[in-house]
Coordinates of C-alpha atoms in Angstrom, one line a residue:
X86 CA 4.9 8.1 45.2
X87 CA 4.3 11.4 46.7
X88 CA 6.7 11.0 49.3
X89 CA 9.8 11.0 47.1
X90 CA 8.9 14.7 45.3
X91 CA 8.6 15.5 49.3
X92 CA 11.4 14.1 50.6
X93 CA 13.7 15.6 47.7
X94 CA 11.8 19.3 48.5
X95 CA 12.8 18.8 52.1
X96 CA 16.4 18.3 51.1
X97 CA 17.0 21.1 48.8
X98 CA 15.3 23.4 51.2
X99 CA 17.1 22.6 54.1
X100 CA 20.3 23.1 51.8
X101 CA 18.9 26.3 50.5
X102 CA 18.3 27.1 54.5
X103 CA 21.9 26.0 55.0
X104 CA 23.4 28.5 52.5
X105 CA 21.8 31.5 54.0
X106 CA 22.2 31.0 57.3
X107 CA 25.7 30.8 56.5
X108 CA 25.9 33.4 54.7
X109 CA 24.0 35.7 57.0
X110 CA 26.4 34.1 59.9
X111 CA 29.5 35.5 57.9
X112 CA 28.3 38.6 56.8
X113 CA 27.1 39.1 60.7
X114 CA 30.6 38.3 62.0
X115 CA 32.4 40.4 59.2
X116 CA 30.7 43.3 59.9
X117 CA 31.0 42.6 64.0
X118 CA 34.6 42.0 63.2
X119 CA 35.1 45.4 61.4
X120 CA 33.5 47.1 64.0
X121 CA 35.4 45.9 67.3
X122 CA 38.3 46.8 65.1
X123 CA 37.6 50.2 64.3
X124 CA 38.1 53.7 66.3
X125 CA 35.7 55.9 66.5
X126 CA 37.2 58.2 64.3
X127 CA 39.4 57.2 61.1
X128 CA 43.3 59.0 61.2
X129 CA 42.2 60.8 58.2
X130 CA 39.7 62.5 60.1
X131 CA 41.9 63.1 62.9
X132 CA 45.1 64.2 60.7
X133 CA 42.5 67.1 59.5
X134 CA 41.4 67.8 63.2
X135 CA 45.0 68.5 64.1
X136 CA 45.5 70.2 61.1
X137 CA 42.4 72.3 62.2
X138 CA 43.2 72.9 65.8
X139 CA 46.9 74.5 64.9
X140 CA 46.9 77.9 66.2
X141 CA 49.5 81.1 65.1
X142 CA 50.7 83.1 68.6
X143 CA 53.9 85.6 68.5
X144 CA 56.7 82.6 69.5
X145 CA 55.0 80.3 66.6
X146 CA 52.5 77.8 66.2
X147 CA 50.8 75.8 68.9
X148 CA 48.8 72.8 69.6
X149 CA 46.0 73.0 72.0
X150 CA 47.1 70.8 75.3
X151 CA 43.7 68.9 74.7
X152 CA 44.6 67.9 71.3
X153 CA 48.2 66.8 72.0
X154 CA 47.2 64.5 74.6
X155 CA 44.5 62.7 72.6
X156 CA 47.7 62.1 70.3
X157 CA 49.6 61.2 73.0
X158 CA 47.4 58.9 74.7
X159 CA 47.6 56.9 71.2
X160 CA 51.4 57.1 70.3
X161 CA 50.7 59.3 67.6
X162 CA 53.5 61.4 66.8
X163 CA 52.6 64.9 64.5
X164 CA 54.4 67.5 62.5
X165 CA 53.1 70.8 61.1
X166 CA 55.0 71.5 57.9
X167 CA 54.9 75.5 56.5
X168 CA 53.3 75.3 52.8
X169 CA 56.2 77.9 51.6
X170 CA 59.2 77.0 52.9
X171 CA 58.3 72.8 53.3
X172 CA 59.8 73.6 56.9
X173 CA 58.4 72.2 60.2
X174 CA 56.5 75.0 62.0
X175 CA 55.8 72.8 64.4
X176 CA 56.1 69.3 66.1
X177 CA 55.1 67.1 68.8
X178 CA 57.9 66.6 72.1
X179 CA 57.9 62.7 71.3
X180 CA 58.8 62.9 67.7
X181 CA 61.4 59.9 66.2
X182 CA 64.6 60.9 64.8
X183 CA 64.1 59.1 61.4
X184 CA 61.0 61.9 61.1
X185 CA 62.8 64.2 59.0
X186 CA 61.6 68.4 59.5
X187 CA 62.3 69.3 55.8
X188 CA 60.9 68.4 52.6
X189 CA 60.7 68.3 49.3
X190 CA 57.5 68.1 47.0
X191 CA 58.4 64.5 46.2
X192 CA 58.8 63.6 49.7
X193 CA 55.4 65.0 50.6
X194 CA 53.9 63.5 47.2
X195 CA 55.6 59.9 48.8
X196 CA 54.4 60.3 52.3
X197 CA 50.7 61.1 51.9
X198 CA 50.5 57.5 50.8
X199 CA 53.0 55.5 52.4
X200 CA 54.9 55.3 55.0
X201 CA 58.2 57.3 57.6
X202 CA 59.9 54.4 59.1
X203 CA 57.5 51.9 58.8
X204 CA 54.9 54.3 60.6
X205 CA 51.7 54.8 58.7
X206 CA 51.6 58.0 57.6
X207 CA 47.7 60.5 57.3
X208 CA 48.1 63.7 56.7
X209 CA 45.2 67.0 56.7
X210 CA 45.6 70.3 55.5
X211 CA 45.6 73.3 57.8
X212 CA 45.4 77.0 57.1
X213 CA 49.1 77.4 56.6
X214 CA 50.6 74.3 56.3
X215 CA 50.4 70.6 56.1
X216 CA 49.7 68.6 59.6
X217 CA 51.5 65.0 59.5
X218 CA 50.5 62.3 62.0
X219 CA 52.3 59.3 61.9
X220 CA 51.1 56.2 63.8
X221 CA 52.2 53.0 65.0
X222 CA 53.6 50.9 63.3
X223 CA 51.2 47.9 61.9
X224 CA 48.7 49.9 63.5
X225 CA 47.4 50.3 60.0
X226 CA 48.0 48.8 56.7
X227 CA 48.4 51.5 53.6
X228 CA 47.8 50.7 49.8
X229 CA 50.9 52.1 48.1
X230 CA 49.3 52.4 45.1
X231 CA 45.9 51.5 45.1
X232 CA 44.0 51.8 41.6
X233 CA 41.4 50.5 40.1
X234 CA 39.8 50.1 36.4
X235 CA 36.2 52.3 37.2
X236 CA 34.3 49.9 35.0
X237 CA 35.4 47.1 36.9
X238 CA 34.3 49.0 40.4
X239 CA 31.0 49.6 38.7
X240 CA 30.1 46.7 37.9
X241 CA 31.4 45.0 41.2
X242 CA 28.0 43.9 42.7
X243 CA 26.6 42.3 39.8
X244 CA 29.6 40.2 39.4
X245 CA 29.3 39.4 43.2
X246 CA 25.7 38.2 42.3
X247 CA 26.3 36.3 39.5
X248 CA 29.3 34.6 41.3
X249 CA 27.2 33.9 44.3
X250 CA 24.4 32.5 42.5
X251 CA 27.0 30.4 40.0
X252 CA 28.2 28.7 43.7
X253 CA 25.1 28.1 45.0
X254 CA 23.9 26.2 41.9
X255 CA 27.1 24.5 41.8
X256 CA 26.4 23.4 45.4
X257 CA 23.3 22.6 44.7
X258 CA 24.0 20.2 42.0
X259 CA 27.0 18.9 43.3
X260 CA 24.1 18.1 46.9
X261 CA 21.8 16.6 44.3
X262 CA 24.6 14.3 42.3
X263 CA 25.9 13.2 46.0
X264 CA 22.6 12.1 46.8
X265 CA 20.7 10.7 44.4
X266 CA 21.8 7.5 44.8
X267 CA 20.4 7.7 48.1
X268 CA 16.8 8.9 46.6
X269 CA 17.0 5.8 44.1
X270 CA 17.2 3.4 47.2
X271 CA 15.0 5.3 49.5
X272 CA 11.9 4.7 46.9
X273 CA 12.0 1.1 46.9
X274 CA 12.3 1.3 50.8
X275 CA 9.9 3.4 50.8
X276 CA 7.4 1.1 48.6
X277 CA 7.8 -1.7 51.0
X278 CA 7.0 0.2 53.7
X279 CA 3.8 0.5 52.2
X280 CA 3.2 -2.9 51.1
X281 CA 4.1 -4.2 54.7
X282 CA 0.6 -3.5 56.3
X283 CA -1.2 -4.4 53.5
X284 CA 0.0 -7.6 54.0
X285 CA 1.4 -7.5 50.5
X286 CA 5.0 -9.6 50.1
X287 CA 8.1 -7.3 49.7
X288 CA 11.0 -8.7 47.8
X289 CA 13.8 -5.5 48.2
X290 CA 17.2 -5.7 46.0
X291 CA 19.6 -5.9 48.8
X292 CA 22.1 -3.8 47.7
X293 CA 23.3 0.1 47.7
X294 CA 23.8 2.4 50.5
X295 CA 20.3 1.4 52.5
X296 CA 21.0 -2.2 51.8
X297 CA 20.8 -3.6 55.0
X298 CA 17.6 -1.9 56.1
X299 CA 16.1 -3.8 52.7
X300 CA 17.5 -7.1 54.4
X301 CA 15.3 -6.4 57.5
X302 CA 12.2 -5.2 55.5
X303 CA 12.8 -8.5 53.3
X304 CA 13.0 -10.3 56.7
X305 CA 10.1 -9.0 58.1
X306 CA 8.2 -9.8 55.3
X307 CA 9.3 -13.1 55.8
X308 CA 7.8 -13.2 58.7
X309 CA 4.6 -11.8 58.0
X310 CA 3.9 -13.5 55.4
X311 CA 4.9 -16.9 56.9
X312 CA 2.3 -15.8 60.4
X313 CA -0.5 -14.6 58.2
X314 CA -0.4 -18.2 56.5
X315 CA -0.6 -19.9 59.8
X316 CA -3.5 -17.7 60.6
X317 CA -5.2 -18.9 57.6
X318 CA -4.9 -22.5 58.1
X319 CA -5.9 -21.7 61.9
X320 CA -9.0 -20.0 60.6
X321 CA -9.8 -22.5 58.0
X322 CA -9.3 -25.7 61.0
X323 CA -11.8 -23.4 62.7
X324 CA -14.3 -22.9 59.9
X325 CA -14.2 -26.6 59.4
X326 CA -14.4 -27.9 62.6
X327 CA -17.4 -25.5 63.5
X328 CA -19.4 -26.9 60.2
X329 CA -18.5 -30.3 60.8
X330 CA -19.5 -30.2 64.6
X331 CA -22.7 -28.5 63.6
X332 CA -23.6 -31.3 61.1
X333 CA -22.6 -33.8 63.6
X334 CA -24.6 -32.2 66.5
X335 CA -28.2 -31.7 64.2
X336 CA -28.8 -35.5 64.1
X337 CA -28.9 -36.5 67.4
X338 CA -30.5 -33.1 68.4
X339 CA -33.4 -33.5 66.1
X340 CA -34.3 -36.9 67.6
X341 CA -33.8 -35.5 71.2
X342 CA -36.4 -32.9 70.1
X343 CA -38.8 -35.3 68.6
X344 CA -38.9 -37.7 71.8
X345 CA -39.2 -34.7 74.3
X346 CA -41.9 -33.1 72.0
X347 CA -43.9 -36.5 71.9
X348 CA -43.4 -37.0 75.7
X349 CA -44.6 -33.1 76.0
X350 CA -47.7 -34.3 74.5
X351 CA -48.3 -37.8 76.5
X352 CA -51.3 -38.3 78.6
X353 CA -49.5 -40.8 80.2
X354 CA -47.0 -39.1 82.1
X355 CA -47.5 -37.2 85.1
X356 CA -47.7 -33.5 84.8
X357 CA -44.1 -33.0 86.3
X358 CA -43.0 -35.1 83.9
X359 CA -43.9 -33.4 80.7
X360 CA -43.0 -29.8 82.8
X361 CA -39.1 -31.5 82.6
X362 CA -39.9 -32.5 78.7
X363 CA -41.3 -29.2 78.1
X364 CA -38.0 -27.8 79.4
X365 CA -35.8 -30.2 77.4
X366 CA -37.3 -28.9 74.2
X367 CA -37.3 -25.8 74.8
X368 CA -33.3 -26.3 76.0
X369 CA -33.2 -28.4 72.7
X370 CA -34.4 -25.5 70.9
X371 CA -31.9 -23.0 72.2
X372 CA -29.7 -25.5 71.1
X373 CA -30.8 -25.2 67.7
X374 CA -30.8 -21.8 67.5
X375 CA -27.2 -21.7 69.0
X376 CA -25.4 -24.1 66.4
X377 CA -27.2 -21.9 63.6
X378 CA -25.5 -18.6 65.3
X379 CA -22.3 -20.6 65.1
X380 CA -22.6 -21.5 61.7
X381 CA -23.3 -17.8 60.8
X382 CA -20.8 -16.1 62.8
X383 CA -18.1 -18.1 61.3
X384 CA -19.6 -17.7 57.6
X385 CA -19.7 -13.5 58.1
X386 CA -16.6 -13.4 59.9
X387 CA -14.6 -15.7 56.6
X388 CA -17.0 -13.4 54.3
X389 CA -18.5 -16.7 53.3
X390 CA -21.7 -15.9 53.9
X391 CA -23.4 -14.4 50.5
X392 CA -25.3 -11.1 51.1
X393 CA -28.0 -10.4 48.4
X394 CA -29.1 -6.9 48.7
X395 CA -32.6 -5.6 47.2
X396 CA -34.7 -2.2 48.2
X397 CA -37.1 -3.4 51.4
X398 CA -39.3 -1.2 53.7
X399 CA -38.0 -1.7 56.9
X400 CA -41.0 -0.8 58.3
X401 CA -42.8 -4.0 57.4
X402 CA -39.4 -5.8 57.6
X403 CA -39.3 -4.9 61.3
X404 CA -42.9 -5.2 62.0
X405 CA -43.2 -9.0 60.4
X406 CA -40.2 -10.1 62.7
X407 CA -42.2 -8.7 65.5
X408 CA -45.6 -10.4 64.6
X409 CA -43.9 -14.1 64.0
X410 CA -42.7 -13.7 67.8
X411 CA -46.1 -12.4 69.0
X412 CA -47.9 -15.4 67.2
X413 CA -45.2 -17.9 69.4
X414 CA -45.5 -16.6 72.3
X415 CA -48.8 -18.9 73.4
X416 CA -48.2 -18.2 77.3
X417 CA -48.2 -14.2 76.4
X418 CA -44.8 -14.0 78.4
X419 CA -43.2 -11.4 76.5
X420 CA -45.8 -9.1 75.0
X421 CA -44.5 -6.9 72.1
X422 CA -45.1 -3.3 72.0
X423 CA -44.9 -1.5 68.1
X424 CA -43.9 2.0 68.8
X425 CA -43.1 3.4 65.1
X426 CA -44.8 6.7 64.6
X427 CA -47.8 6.0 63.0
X428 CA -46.6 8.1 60.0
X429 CA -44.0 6.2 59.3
X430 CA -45.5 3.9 57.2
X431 CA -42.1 3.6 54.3
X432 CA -38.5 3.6 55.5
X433 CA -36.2 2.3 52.1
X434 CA -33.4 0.4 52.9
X435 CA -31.2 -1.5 50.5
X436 CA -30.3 -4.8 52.4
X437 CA -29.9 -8.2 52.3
X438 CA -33.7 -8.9 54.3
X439 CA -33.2 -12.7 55.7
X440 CA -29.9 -11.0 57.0
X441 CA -31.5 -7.9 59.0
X442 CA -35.0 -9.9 59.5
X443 CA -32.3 -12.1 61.2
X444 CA -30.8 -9.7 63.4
X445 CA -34.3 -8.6 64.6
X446 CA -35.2 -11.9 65.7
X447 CA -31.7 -12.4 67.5
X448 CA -32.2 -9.1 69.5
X449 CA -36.3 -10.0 70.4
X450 CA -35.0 -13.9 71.2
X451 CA -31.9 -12.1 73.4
X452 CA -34.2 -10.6 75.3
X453 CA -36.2 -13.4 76.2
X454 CA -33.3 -15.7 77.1
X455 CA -32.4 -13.4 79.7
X456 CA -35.2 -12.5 81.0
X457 CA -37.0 -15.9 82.1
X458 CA -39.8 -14.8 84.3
X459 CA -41.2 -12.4 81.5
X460 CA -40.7 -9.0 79.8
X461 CA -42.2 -6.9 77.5
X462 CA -40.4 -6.1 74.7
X463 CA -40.5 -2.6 72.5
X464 CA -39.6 -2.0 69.0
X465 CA -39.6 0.6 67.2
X466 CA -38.3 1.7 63.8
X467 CA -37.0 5.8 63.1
X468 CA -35.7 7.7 59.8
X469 CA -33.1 10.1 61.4
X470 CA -30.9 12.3 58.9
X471 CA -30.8 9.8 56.3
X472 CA -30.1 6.9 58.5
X473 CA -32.9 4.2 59.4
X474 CA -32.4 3.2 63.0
X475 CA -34.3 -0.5 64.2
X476 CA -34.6 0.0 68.4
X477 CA -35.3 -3.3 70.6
X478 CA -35.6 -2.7 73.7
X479 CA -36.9 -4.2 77.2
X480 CA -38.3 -3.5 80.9
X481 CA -36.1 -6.9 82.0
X482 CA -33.2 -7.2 84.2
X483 CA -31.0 -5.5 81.6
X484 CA -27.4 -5.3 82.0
X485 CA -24.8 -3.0 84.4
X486 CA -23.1 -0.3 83.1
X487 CA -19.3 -3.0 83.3
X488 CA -21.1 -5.5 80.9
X489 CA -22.5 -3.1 78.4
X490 CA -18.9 -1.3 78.1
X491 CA -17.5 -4.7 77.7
X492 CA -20.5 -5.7 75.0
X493 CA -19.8 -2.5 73.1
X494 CA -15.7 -2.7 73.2
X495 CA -15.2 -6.6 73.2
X496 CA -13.9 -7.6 70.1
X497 CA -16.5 -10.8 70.2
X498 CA -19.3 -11.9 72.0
X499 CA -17.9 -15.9 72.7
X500 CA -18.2 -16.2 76.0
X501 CA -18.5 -19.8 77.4
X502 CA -21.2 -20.0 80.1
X503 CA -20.8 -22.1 82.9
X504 CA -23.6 -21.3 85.0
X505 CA -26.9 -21.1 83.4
X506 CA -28.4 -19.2 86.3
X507 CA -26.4 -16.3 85.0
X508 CA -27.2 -15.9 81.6
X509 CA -25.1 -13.4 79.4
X510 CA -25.7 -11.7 76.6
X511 CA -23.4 -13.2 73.6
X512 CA -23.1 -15.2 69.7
X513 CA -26.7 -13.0 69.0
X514 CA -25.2 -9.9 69.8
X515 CA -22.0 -10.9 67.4
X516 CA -24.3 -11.5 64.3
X517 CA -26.5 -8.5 65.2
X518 CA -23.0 -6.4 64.6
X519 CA -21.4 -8.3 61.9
X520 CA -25.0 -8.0 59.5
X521 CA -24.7 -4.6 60.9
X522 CA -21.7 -3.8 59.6
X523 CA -21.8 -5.9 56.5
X524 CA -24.4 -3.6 55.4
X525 CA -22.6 -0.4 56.0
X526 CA -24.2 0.3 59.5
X527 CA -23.3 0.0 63.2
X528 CA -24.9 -1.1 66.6
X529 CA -25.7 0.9 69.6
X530 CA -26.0 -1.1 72.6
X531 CA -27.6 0.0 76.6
X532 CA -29.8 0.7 78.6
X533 CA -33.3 1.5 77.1
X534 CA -35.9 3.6 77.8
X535 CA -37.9 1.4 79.5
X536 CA -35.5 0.5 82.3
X537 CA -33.9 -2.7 81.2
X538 CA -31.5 -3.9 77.9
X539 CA -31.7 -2.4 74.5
X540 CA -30.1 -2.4 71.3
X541 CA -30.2 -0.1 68.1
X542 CA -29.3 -1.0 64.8
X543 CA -28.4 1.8 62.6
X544 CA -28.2 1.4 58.6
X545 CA -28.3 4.2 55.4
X546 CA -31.4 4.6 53.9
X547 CA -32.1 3.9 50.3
X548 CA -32.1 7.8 49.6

């Protein structure tokens, strides 16, 4: 899985991240740390400005007042030592007794490096003598004896490098080791995760540091698993009882049918009789037509419903569906206007063609339910960008803008009408969508052009 490689990556960078902030932290502190400790100038330097600023009049030498009281402001206490004679030609007021005023060569060798009574000692070198400060004590800390193999000092910063880098892949293994036990149990978590909304089982080894998070994933699977069989059995009572009540219903509604359609046609009932018979097959039919929307809703929504596809013109598809209404239609209630573009004469699709002949005839029939006075009824058939689009469409009472956002955003069309004054646009509309998409396609549904309902189905062309 590719989120293993990119969970490890994350890791090893944020270690790698780790290491150099730290290391840029320290360095940053070291060298703010050296530099709050530090004066401006070093005592070397200011052991050869003393040395400098010594100046020869007729009673001696002499330090300039300016000079002494920088030293004095900083407890430095300084001697001036004659190069011949290794005599003090000069000294500062506030010099200690242990600071002796003569010297020997060895004593000047020692003090140059070390210490007078524990008081760091810097020296400079001045026209005629030998300036000596001494400081504070543990003011500073002197290297007796400092020395170092030149090699060694040369080669000091590739060491440093090769040390540094020999820790970081040290820590970096030792990260890796620590937490690979970690990887090995996130990658099975990680699997179920995957397999949970597939609504694939997960069986997780409950054990190792993520342990307990398997337990829930195995637990939740559990569940899942156990829901989406209940579902199933749900469904399938459904499917069942939907075919079996449609079996059960055809019977008795064929005979209903048959007796109004022969009192229809009696000369001996009164007209307002066979009016009401008229009406009862015509309910009948509906009926009919309802039950058989039932049937294939329930058989496209289990995928039960076979769907043989083979290259059809939609044009003449479209335009046959439209001319076995027109030939029903006795009363010339709902005249059908063709308005394809006369050019159009081929528009390939590859379909199942009772399906989408069927879904034509649910949107002409839908708009004749609902429109019981009369309507006329447009259809039309486009090739746009690759896409053949079937429009129905109507100059009825249509629908408000609620009702279409509810048609278009509904996840079904099953609403149970009460009042049959108030007829609502429903099961046609489902199967119109489900051929739809079962063929790759979609539906539009509002307002048409002419003012009242309208409905486009929208499929890929052949080519």
């Amino acid at each position: 899985m590719k989120s293993i490689p990119k969970l490890i990556r994350r890791f090893v960078l944020i270690l790698l991240l780790s290491i150099f902030l730290f290391l840029a932290l320290n360095v940053g502190f070291l060298i703010f740390y050296t530099v709050g400790h530090s004066t401006n100038r070093g005592p070397w330097t200011t052991a050869q400005e003393a040395a400098d600023s010594m100046e020869e009049t007729e009673t001696g030498y002499t330090m300039p007042e300016e000079m002494q009281t920088e030293l004095e402001s900083k407890n430095i206490w300084a001697v001036y030592i004659d190069n011949s004679t290794l005599k003090a030609l000069w000294h500062s007021d506030y010099l200690p007794d242990t600071a002796p005023l003569e010297y020997t060569a060895s004593e000047i060798a020692s003090i140059t490096r070390g210490y007078i009574d524990d008081c760091p000692i810097f020296t400079g070198t001045g026209e005629d003598g030998l300036m000596i400060l001494g400081y504070p004590q543990k003011s500073f800390w002197k290297h007796m004896y400092p020395s170092w193999d030149y090699q060694m000092i040369e080669s000091a910063p590739k060491t440093a490098l090769t040390v540094l880098a020999a820790n970081i892949i040290l820590v970096l293994l030792i990260y890796i080791g620590a937490n690979t036990g970690l990887l090995r149990s996130v990658h099975p978590i990680v699997e179920g995760i995957r397999k949970l909304p597939e609504g694939e089982p997960v069986s997780l080894k409950e054990k190792g540091i993520l342990s307990e998070l398997a337990f829930h994933l195995n637990k939740a699977s559990e569940m899942l698993q156990s829901q989406k069989y209940q579902l199933r059995k749900k469904d399938a009572a459904r499917a069942n009882w939907i075919a079996g009540v449609s079996h059960d219903i055809r019977t008795p509604l064929s005979m209903v049918m048959g007796y109004a359609a022969q009192l229809e046609d009696s000369e001996y009932l009164r007209e307002e009789d066979r009016k009401k018979a008229s009406a009862i097959v015509r309910q009948s039919r509906r009926i009919k037509n309802l039950i058989n929307d039932l049937n294939l809703a329930s058989k496209m929504e289990y995928n039960m419903q076979p769907v043989i596809r083979e290259e059809i013109n939609a044009v003449a598809l479209v335009r046959q569906a439209a001319v076995d209404f027109i030939n029903m239609d006795v009363d010339g209630r709902y005249p059908i206007e063709w308005e394809t573009d006369e050019e159009l004469n081929i528009c390939l699709i590859c379909v199942d063609k009772e399906l989408i002949k069927r879904a034509v005839s649910n949107l002409i029939q839908n708009s004749m339910n609902h429109n019981e006075g009369g309507c006329t009824i447009y259809v039309m058939v486009e090739e746009i960008k690759g896409y053949c689009v079937i429009s129905v469409e109507d100059d009825g009472a249509g629908a408000s803008e609620k009702e279409i956002e509810k048609l278009n955003h509904a996840p079904h069309y099953m609403v149970c009408d009460t009042n049959t004054t108030e007829q609502r646009h429903g099961l046609g509309l489902l199967i119109v969508k489900q051929i739809a998409e079962s063929h790759g396609g979609k539906t539009e549904i509002g307002r048409g052009g002419h003012g009242g309902f309208g409905v486009k189905i929208i499929l890929p062309t052949k080519y």
